[in-house]
XYZ file of C-alpha atoms in Angstrom:
686
model
C 212.228 178.658 85.021
C 212.146 183.233 83.914
C 209.444 184.930 84.740
C 208.083 188.802 85.638
C 206.883 188.950 88.095
C 204.618 192.611 90.240
C 205.573 192.229 93.648
C 204.787 195.429 95.929
C 204.823 197.811 93.963
C 208.211 196.422 91.920
C 209.187 194.380 88.673
C 211.153 191.266 90.101
C 211.706 188.254 87.209
C 211.968 184.860 88.542
C 215.274 182.608 87.378
C 216.337 179.085 88.389
C 219.912 178.642 89.087
C 222.351 175.980 88.243
C 222.374 174.394 91.259
C 218.457 174.516 91.652
C 217.905 177.331 93.669
C 214.519 179.305 92.438
C 216.029 183.591 92.977
C 213.424 186.285 92.508
C 216.055 189.306 91.357
C 214.448 192.746 91.088
C 214.576 194.953 87.278
C 215.734 198.049 87.015
C 213.229 201.022 85.671
C 213.832 202.240 82.581
C 213.434 206.049 82.554
C 210.679 207.172 80.299
C 208.604 203.747 80.817
C 207.679 200.924 83.618
C 211.016 198.644 83.321
C 210.465 199.323 79.041
C 206.966 199.230 78.990
C 204.992 202.573 77.549
C 202.845 204.651 79.821
C 198.748 204.060 80.070
C 200.119 200.160 78.892
C 198.220 197.390 80.786
C 199.448 193.602 80.529
C 198.852 190.154 81.380
C 201.289 189.050 85.096
C 202.017 186.640 87.005
C 200.263 183.122 84.529
C 197.523 185.603 83.752
C 196.382 185.548 87.106
C 197.186 189.870 87.409
C 196.163 192.895 84.984
C 199.242 195.418 86.056
C 199.045 198.898 84.128
C 202.154 201.704 83.838
C 200.387 205.251 85.066
C 201.896 208.504 83.557
C 204.056 208.818 86.333
C 206.269 205.271 85.722
C 205.216 203.245 88.578
C 202.818 199.575 88.354
C 199.930 199.292 89.789
C 198.079 196.766 90.291
C 194.348 196.952 88.744
C 193.507 193.161 89.613
C 192.810 189.856 89.686
C 191.657 187.843 86.087
C 189.622 185.177 86.025
C 190.654 181.774 84.941
C 187.711 182.514 81.883
C 189.806 185.715 81.107
C 187.600 187.648 83.515
C 189.149 190.704 85.117
C 187.593 191.855 88.640
C 189.159 195.253 90.495
C 191.088 195.427 93.306
C 188.554 195.724 96.812
C 186.586 194.468 94.524
C 183.532 191.424 94.560
C 181.572 189.704 90.797
C 180.479 187.312 91.238
C 181.705 184.546 88.477
C 179.366 181.091 87.310
C 177.701 181.498 90.451
C 180.329 181.866 92.700
C 181.137 184.777 94.385
C 185.074 186.038 93.999
C 186.786 188.437 95.651
C 189.693 189.665 93.973
C 192.256 191.625 97.403
C 196.189 191.344 98.947
C 196.530 188.873 101.474
C 198.942 189.231 104.529
C 202.354 189.886 102.942
C 200.500 192.708 100.008
C 199.953 190.297 97.583
C 196.725 189.890 95.608
C 194.867 187.348 95.374
C 190.871 186.043 93.526
C 189.763 184.664 96.937
C 186.170 182.685 96.509
C 183.756 184.260 99.305
C 181.980 181.059 101.383
C 178.727 182.326 102.218
C 177.960 181.373 106.295
C 175.333 179.797 107.309
C 172.330 181.567 107.506
C 169.233 181.750 110.463
C 166.367 181.823 109.041
C 163.348 182.749 111.188
C 159.825 181.211 111.763
C 156.631 183.109 111.599
C 153.459 182.811 113.179
C 152.336 179.466 111.339
C 155.344 178.019 111.305
C 156.400 178.017 108.106
C 160.504 179.067 107.083
C 161.815 183.178 106.053
C 164.927 183.083 104.649
C 166.926 186.329 106.714
C 166.023 190.273 104.817
C 162.342 188.259 103.801
C 159.192 190.391 104.531
C 155.680 188.880 104.576
C 151.862 190.621 105.911
C 150.198 188.986 109.087
C 147.330 190.776 109.035
C 147.842 194.413 108.606
C 151.012 194.006 110.522
C 154.547 193.249 107.800
C 156.790 191.484 109.233
C 161.073 190.582 108.439
C 163.149 188.419 108.979
C 166.231 189.545 110.298
C 170.824 188.421 110.000
C 170.109 186.969 113.351
C 167.087 184.934 112.439
C 165.380 187.896 114.774
C 161.295 188.393 113.324
C 161.548 192.690 113.673
C 158.354 194.349 113.297
C 158.355 196.759 109.439
C 155.078 198.605 110.344
C 151.682 198.821 109.869
C 149.323 198.796 106.506
C 145.900 201.619 107.443
C 143.313 201.143 105.047
C 144.379 202.642 102.450
C 147.624 200.176 101.927
C 149.988 202.493 103.076
C 153.070 201.026 105.218
C 153.311 202.637 108.163
C 156.895 202.192 110.519
C 156.797 201.551 113.806
C 156.651 203.865 115.952
C 156.158 206.380 113.357
C 152.611 208.405 112.362
C 150.792 209.425 109.339
C 148.186 211.114 108.421
C 144.971 208.638 106.763
C 141.830 210.095 105.383
C 141.606 212.744 107.928
C 143.508 211.443 110.924
C 147.050 210.459 112.542
C 147.737 206.778 112.563
C 150.314 205.792 115.157
C 151.528 201.914 114.446
C 153.438 201.339 117.879
C 153.749 198.596 120.567
C 150.372 198.083 122.957
C 151.477 197.044 126.470
C 151.061 193.114 125.661
C 154.217 193.762 123.205
C 151.815 193.400 119.410
C 152.362 195.592 117.620
C 149.250 198.004 116.759
C 148.097 200.283 114.240
C 145.945 203.187 116.231
C 144.491 206.405 116.032
C 146.445 209.148 117.498
C 144.462 211.468 119.489
C 144.570 215.439 119.538
C 144.213 217.603 121.817
C 144.874 220.485 120.173
C 145.937 221.382 117.001
C 148.457 224.541 116.139
C 147.816 226.035 113.142
C 149.853 229.397 111.166
C 147.733 232.072 109.595
C 149.325 233.684 106.889
C 148.651 237.175 105.612
C 145.301 236.402 104.160
C 144.188 235.126 107.373
C 143.803 231.373 105.019
C 144.900 228.318 107.869
C 148.165 226.142 107.218
C 148.840 223.176 109.658
C 152.562 222.781 110.537
C 155.190 221.757 107.923
C 153.397 222.966 105.331
C 154.959 225.585 102.418
C 153.106 228.258 100.385
C 154.528 231.249 98.380
C 153.166 235.005 98.656
C 154.491 236.567 96.593
C 158.227 235.875 96.112
C 158.758 234.954 99.215
C 157.982 231.673 100.535
C 156.851 230.668 103.480
C 156.151 227.761 106.750
C 153.937 226.949 109.365
C 156.731 225.515 112.215
C 155.889 222.556 114.757
C 154.297 225.743 117.026
C 152.347 227.222 115.227
C 154.775 230.089 114.030
C 154.925 231.746 110.299
C 158.769 231.226 109.451
C 160.275 232.418 105.962
C 162.120 230.102 104.585
C 163.995 232.430 101.473
C 163.233 234.618 98.723
C 162.232 233.753 94.452
C 163.900 234.776 92.346
C 162.452 236.303 88.513
C 163.876 232.760 87.515
C 161.231 230.940 90.025
C 165.041 229.560 92.437
C 164.706 229.240 96.317
C 167.531 231.674 97.987
C 166.735 230.302 101.196
C 166.820 233.444 104.283
C 170.316 234.948 104.594
C 172.217 233.351 101.519
C 172.810 235.245 98.454
C 173.140 233.073 95.175
C 173.458 234.222 91.391
C 171.471 234.702 89.616
C 170.650 236.446 86.048
C 174.312 237.944 86.418
C 173.512 239.544 89.185
C 174.600 238.189 92.989
C 171.045 238.064 94.865
C 170.444 238.594 98.119
C 167.649 237.709 100.705
C 167.495 239.131 103.861
C 165.279 240.768 105.946
C 164.638 244.443 106.284
C 165.736 247.657 108.237
C 161.476 247.251 109.194
C 162.204 243.264 109.191
C 160.561 242.601 106.836
C 161.790 239.462 104.091
C 163.303 241.072 100.889
C 165.564 240.082 97.580
C 168.221 242.132 96.545
C 171.104 242.621 94.901
C 174.070 241.901 96.752
C 176.434 245.793 96.261
C 180.509 245.285 95.841
C 181.767 247.721 97.081
C 185.796 247.203 95.854
C 187.284 244.369 94.590
C 190.785 243.563 95.998
C 193.343 243.428 93.072
C 196.778 241.480 92.438
C 199.803 243.596 90.998
C 201.620 241.218 88.626
C 205.881 241.586 88.310
C 204.678 244.184 84.931
C 202.450 246.691 87.039
C 199.515 244.950 84.686
C 196.310 244.100 87.847
C 194.845 240.923 87.840
C 191.440 239.804 90.176
C 190.716 237.574 92.371
C 190.828 233.513 90.730
C 192.917 234.437 88.171
C 195.645 232.713 87.179
C 198.720 234.255 85.369
C 202.142 232.886 84.280
C 205.873 234.992 83.663
C 209.028 232.774 82.546
C 208.651 229.244 84.002
C 206.078 230.268 87.775
C 203.128 230.163 87.190
C 201.114 232.623 90.105
C 197.358 233.295 91.707
C 195.659 236.358 92.164
C 194.036 235.053 95.809
C 190.828 236.370 97.381
C 192.592 238.848 99.845
C 194.608 240.709 96.957
C 198.016 238.526 97.584
C 200.077 237.364 95.307
C 200.489 233.242 95.235
C 202.505 230.712 94.243
C 200.378 228.057 91.291
C 203.117 225.787 90.723
C 206.138 225.917 87.875
C 206.159 224.976 84.534
C 208.730 221.580 82.458
C 209.751 222.165 79.411
C 207.272 220.215 78.480
C 204.642 223.023 79.377
C 203.248 220.862 82.047
C 203.165 222.587 85.920
C 204.373 221.277 88.685
C 201.894 222.019 91.910
C 204.201 223.955 94.628
C 206.799 221.753 96.495
C 205.870 218.448 94.765
C 207.930 216.033 92.499
C 206.808 215.218 89.483
C 209.114 213.023 86.495
C 210.510 215.308 83.637
C 211.942 213.510 81.289
C 213.565 211.306 82.656
C 214.685 213.250 85.686
C 212.836 213.929 88.293
C 211.766 217.725 89.122
C 211.434 219.846 92.949
C 209.113 222.681 92.386
C 210.112 225.381 95.598
C 211.437 227.738 97.127
C 215.295 228.661 96.712
C 217.207 230.408 100.049
C 215.976 233.616 99.205
C 211.698 232.854 98.942
C 211.482 232.467 95.340
C 210.523 229.979 93.465
C 212.829 227.361 91.227
C 212.909 223.717 89.134
C 215.463 222.481 90.240
C 216.669 218.756 89.405
C 215.350 216.507 92.348
C 218.279 214.900 93.865
C 217.259 211.361 95.839
C 219.481 209.825 99.470
C 221.331 207.346 98.866
C 219.656 204.089 99.213
C 221.030 201.835 101.785
C 221.853 198.642 100.549
C 222.185 194.803 101.609
C 224.530 192.182 100.867
C 223.290 188.307 99.960
C 225.259 184.997 101.755
C 226.761 185.205 98.480
C 228.245 189.223 98.724
C 225.675 189.735 95.968
C 223.826 193.342 96.824
C 220.329 193.492 97.270
C 218.875 197.074 97.391
C 216.427 197.994 99.406
C 213.223 196.726 99.514
C 214.038 193.446 97.933
C 213.321 189.951 98.694
C 214.640 186.465 97.438
C 215.550 183.527 99.158
C 218.181 181.059 100.408
C 217.224 177.569 100.460
C 214.140 176.924 102.718
C 214.509 180.296 104.147
C 212.817 183.892 102.865
C 215.128 187.331 103.112
C 214.405 191.476 102.184
C 216.414 193.712 102.898
C 215.192 196.848 104.538
C 215.689 200.478 104.241
C 218.846 200.386 107.027
C 220.823 197.734 104.861
C 219.959 195.695 107.314
C 218.910 191.441 105.818
C 214.877 190.884 107.645
C 213.703 187.760 108.098
C 210.543 187.429 106.076
C 209.179 183.615 107.070
C 209.492 180.183 105.393
C 209.168 178.394 102.228
C 207.573 175.056 102.232
C 207.726 171.916 100.390
C 205.363 174.162 97.909
C 206.253 176.558 97.477
C 204.211 178.424 100.020
C 205.936 181.401 102.104
C 205.206 181.181 105.452
C 206.011 184.625 107.549
C 207.619 184.892 110.587
C 206.007 183.367 113.616
C 202.825 182.102 112.339
C 201.719 179.247 111.827
C 199.901 176.841 108.618
C 198.150 173.589 107.472
C 201.271 172.263 104.856
C 199.349 168.388 103.567
C 197.706 167.826 106.946
C 200.280 169.282 109.214
C 200.180 172.310 111.216
C 204.001 174.144 110.158
C 205.433 177.079 111.989
C 207.928 179.471 111.365
C 210.347 180.394 114.185
C 213.889 181.439 115.131
C 215.793 178.462 116.937
C 218.171 179.243 120.431
C 220.591 180.588 117.920
C 218.305 183.257 115.922
C 217.721 181.403 113.140
C 214.347 181.143 111.043
C 213.238 177.672 111.385
C 210.682 175.851 110.119
C 209.272 173.032 112.404
C 205.527 171.431 112.931
C 203.226 172.857 115.403
C 202.937 170.858 118.447
C 198.860 171.681 119.334
C 197.917 171.817 123.655
C 195.886 169.446 124.690
C 191.833 171.193 123.667
C 189.562 170.914 126.796
C 186.602 168.877 126.515
C 183.075 168.722 128.473
C 181.050 165.182 128.665
C 176.916 166.089 128.667
C 174.775 164.254 130.735
C 175.269 160.981 129.260
C 178.763 161.509 129.516
C 179.331 162.061 125.855
C 182.281 163.232 125.322
C 181.789 166.964 123.038
C 185.044 169.537 121.994
C 185.308 173.243 123.276
C 182.809 175.382 121.487
C 180.510 173.302 120.934
C 176.763 172.770 121.509
C 173.472 170.208 121.604
C 170.937 170.427 123.616
C 169.124 168.184 126.838
C 165.509 168.455 126.622
C 164.508 171.812 126.704
C 168.045 173.176 127.668
C 169.965 174.174 125.356
C 174.504 173.830 126.356
C 177.902 174.440 125.964
C 181.264 173.169 126.285
C 183.393 176.027 126.924
C 187.953 177.023 126.125
C 187.844 175.956 129.771
C 185.995 171.940 129.548
C 183.371 174.222 131.360
C 179.436 172.955 130.465
C 177.796 176.843 129.904
C 173.752 177.002 130.339
C 173.416 178.848 126.421
C 169.005 178.958 126.775
C 166.318 177.495 126.313
C 163.772 176.497 123.806
C 160.891 176.990 124.284
C 157.356 174.979 122.429
C 158.615 176.503 118.796
C 162.425 175.451 119.595
C 162.588 179.889 119.394
C 165.811 179.787 121.475
C 165.234 181.990 124.678
C 168.798 182.774 126.234
C 169.233 182.327 129.320
C 168.452 185.967 131.737
C 166.336 187.449 129.191
C 162.543 186.637 127.564
C 160.615 186.320 123.977
C 157.048 186.549 124.104
C 155.597 182.894 123.381
C 152.758 182.073 121.377
C 151.400 185.941 123.250
C 152.852 184.475 126.794
C 155.916 186.591 127.506
C 158.610 183.189 128.542
C 161.300 183.968 130.589
C 164.310 181.729 130.418
C 166.214 181.685 134.297
C 167.759 180.201 136.716
C 166.089 178.532 139.814
C 166.799 178.529 143.770
C 169.204 175.721 143.093
C 171.155 177.075 139.959
C 169.126 174.989 137.311
C 167.850 176.780 133.734
C 163.776 176.815 133.602
C 161.794 177.837 131.394
C 159.111 180.386 133.582
C 156.396 183.016 132.162
C 157.082 185.986 132.869
C 155.223 187.752 135.116
C 154.650 191.464 134.016
C 154.532 194.043 137.976
C 151.091 195.666 138.461
C 151.121 198.923 136.885
C 150.104 202.155 138.762
C 146.647 203.839 138.284
C 145.705 206.768 139.061
C 141.935 207.888 139.643
C 140.518 210.388 138.489
C 138.393 213.695 140.759
C 135.455 211.405 139.398
C 136.430 208.279 140.889
C 137.406 206.189 137.022
C 140.857 204.682 136.672
C 143.462 205.671 134.928
C 146.419 204.009 133.010
C 149.247 205.486 133.396
C 150.690 207.319 130.496
C 146.926 208.181 129.740
C 146.197 212.165 129.614
C 141.960 214.132 130.826
C 140.735 216.870 130.828
C 138.916 218.289 133.651
C 137.688 222.182 132.796
C 140.232 223.823 131.768
C 142.627 221.767 133.638
C 144.717 218.564 131.427
C 145.388 216.328 133.837
C 148.058 212.883 133.753
C 148.665 210.046 135.289
C 152.052 209.799 135.727
C 153.871 205.764 135.927
C 153.626 205.919 140.078
C 149.690 205.898 140.008
C 149.902 210.173 140.902
C 148.171 212.432 138.905
C 150.394 215.266 137.388
C 148.741 218.942 136.394
C 149.774 218.907 132.154
C 148.595 222.708 131.423
C 145.765 224.763 131.276
C 143.526 225.263 128.879
C 141.965 228.557 126.712
C 138.577 229.231 125.368
C 139.930 228.360 122.402
C 140.594 224.718 123.427
C 144.967 225.216 123.650
C 147.080 223.761 125.899
C 149.399 226.476 127.974
C 151.327 224.353 129.809
C 152.006 224.905 133.378
C 154.592 227.634 134.057
C 154.491 228.280 130.666
C 153.257 231.403 129.544
C 150.937 232.369 125.404
C 149.261 235.056 123.974
C 145.528 233.961 123.456
C 143.433 236.793 121.640
C 146.295 239.787 122.373
C 146.445 238.716 126.444
C 149.470 236.962 127.756
C 147.921 233.820 129.985
C 150.328 232.478 131.904
C 148.732 228.809 133.132
C 150.788 228.523 137.335
C 149.584 226.872 140.308
C 147.637 229.465 142.168
C 148.965 229.284 146.834
C 146.743 226.417 147.267
C 149.008 224.514 144.801
C 145.697 223.893 142.177
C 146.757 224.843 138.846
C 144.729 228.393 137.366
C 145.447 230.740 134.556
C 145.548 234.162 135.148
C 146.523 237.030 132.309
C 149.851 238.272 133.265
C 150.700 241.475 134.359
C 153.163 242.858 131.372
C 155.295 246.410 132.932
C 155.122 249.153 131.387
C 156.643 249.529 128.275
C 159.794 252.075 128.596
C 159.126 253.970 125.176
C 161.640 256.393 123.057
C 160.645 259.920 122.005
C 161.058 261.800 118.872
C 163.285 264.888 117.663
C 158.793 265.733 117.309
C 157.992 264.487 120.604
C 155.873 262.147 119.946
C 155.883 258.498 121.564
C 157.259 255.752 119.592
C 156.874 251.644 120.313
C 159.915 249.900 120.980
C 161.267 248.284 118.411
C 159.706 250.836 116.215
C 161.269 252.588 112.523
C 161.246 256.113 111.878
C 162.557 258.554 109.306
C 163.729 262.505 110.235
C 164.908 264.808 107.912
C 168.045 263.043 105.844
C 168.193 259.865 108.152
C 166.029 256.894 109.938
C 166.907 256.261 113.481
C 164.985 252.772 116.141
C 163.772 252.943 119.373
C 166.167 250.499 120.918
C 165.808 249.332 124.531
C 165.155 250.866 127.146
C 163.817 253.399 125.608
C 166.799 254.794 123.612
C 166.604 256.262 120.906
C 168.862 255.142 118.129
C 170.396 256.199 114.742
C 170.223 253.244 112.376
C 171.235 255.038 109.251
C 171.908 257.459 106.264
C 170.277 258.283 103.424
C 171.690 259.208 99.968
C 170.173 261.348 97.666
C 169.066 259.251 95.421
C 167.112 257.623 98.447
C 169.206 254.794 99.487
C 169.591 253.666 102.701
C 173.329 253.850 104.514
C 173.382 251.434 107.704
C 175.110 252.968 110.045
C 179.141 252.455 110.116
C 179.068 251.125 106.712
C 180.656 252.399 103.943
C 178.637 252.419 99.952
C 179.459 254.433 97.057
C 177.286 255.701 94.950
C 177.738 258.309 91.555
C 181.964 257.598 91.931
C 181.572 258.635 95.763
C 182.750 256.304 98.338
C 180.035 257.316 101.380
C 179.363 256.409 104.862
C 177.245 256.866 107.586
C 178.653 257.968 110.765
C 178.298 260.005 114.221
C 180.510 262.616 115.000
C 182.042 263.563 118.973
C 179.260 265.377 119.411
C 177.162 262.970 118.651
C 175.832 264.368 115.271
C 174.203 262.260 112.101
C 176.396 262.900 109.551
C 177.045 260.745 106.007
C 180.884 261.275 105.471
C 182.381 261.788 101.685
C 185.947 259.164 101.985
C 186.981 260.655 98.789
C 188.807 264.161 97.974
C 186.679 265.428 94.667
C 186.394 268.872 94.219
C 182.659 269.720 93.560
C 181.715 266.882 95.353
C 181.349 268.377 98.916
C 181.536 271.465 101.224
C 183.261 271.382 104.321
C 180.832 272.490 107.318
C 182.775 275.088 109.817
C 184.569 272.754 111.689
C 186.477 271.021 108.741
C 184.394 268.121 108.209
C 182.911 266.875 104.770
C 179.252 266.639 103.214
C 178.108 265.830 100.511
C 176.936 269.462 98.575
C 173.857 270.267 98.673
C 172.623 268.529 101.866
C 172.240 272.847 103.289
C 168.484 271.475 104.091
C 170.720 268.509 106.715
C 172.392 271.544 107.885
C 169.041 273.574 108.178
C 167.409 270.728 110.068
C 169.969 269.899 112.662
C 167.931 273.376 114.505
C 166.243 269.862 116.034
C 169.189 268.607 117.148
C 170.314 269.396 120.531
C 166.431 267.951 121.539
C 167.636 264.666 119.294
C 170.939 264.648 120.675
C 169.165 264.629 124.675
C 166.877 262.562 123.601
C 169.982 259.555 121.980
C 170.940 260.204 124.607
C 175.248 260.746 122.455
């Protein structure tokens, strides 16, 4: 016997010595190949049962298992071969094997007519769709509307103008009912057209949506290409970064994003590099990051292959490492491998770390510390039983263990006496076995005790002990009686608490109704609870909440006698702002004065929003912008006066005022308009 084997990522040669003992010897890897095979090549191994591949790193990897017909099943995958499900996977010892998958006995379901259904099968019974689950239980999938549309259990769908709900009734049976909608909240678009909740529409270049509360929400902006840019997002459109945002007046707009200053890097020669650009300098590859910092990508081998910083790659038969030297400079050096610890077998032969070999009926391994470790015992058929484990060999359980002297031995495993049970007729039952006795199902547990599993209904369906199931329209419960014996009885439902309305009419638990402008509900305890108040338009305002109705804020509250009432909410006097001309401004309003834009903030405080440039563009307070080659910033000085500062010095583009501050040339009108600033400053509170 002289055969190569691939075991745990290494190649071994299996040969027989003169004394008849089979030896497994590791094959040394040759430089530039995988044990003499070229990179990228694939071949069959282990008697044509496995397929291997040589990677570009010179490593041998396991590709998959080969069937008797030569079909490849990739590692970790399953395939059907001639109707048999085969799986290629690694066993407990890391060796690949092809395993035939056996299906467990499938549990089937019975429909209302007693017909058996396989797991996963769906069927119709009237307007209800059912499914047999993997446990043999019948589950409700949903209800079928008159249009044939399926409404999943618990869902609501619009069918023929009505909202239809598929749900369980009070008896636990699936039903399809029209949902009673008291008040459907709609939205109004800019043209006054009503929109249902969830509906989206376009208005110019903006896309809107009606939310569940009847509020109009902005979805996003539409680019010239028709692409939707969600609100607050930025997308590249036609070479420009376009941003969908709210303007100073709170309206959605789509604007090109202005890039003020791109941070660049400088290479060793002083050449500027844009963020994201990579370049070579000698045998090192660099990159300019987004912060304008130069980063090392990796080292270039003589073959031109890139070795990332901190990585090791095989180049020309040598392991090369890209790393930083003691001075923090990137270098490419040959990687020095630490000396591997070796072991000596019983004959004094050296074994490399990780290598396994046989001595008689025992298999050994050289671990990472140079110590010889026991792997397991070999049976007469050559099968390996790991140390401490048991396997069945020719019908006998064999155990590989260490004896009193710490030496591995293979011995027959003695099973302890299994506990058995006796049924009512005295018949012995093995541990784990179940059986029926009348309408009761029993089981023999591991301690030899008889345990109740459940009760059998007239349909043959098993109801576990302590559970309730619907059988032929009745809820049946399997329980133990006063004597501890299992019995199957009809489940008595407790009386549901009901309520009476003002007219004495009984209302079921959970039902809501209206009396005048008040909406009530019957709770689970049979108590009448307030839900809310109804406006003149029929809109519901929940108790304790307020809503705007025809311009007035209406609140649903309880009066001094505890009765619900709908009252107009008294709004305290709003604090307004006064502009430089003495005109009152509402909170949140925005206005322009000269070259500046102001806003009325909370508490009646006037705040500077931004400054206008000569081109009419606005720069928000504290922000910068480049225009005509000048860096501009909208600021407020220490006296509280707003001004547009020119940050870059450039003759002829700015002036100095009396305090030495630079002002935009041609802004004399700003200086003159500052006659109103003293009054403005007082109202601003600067």
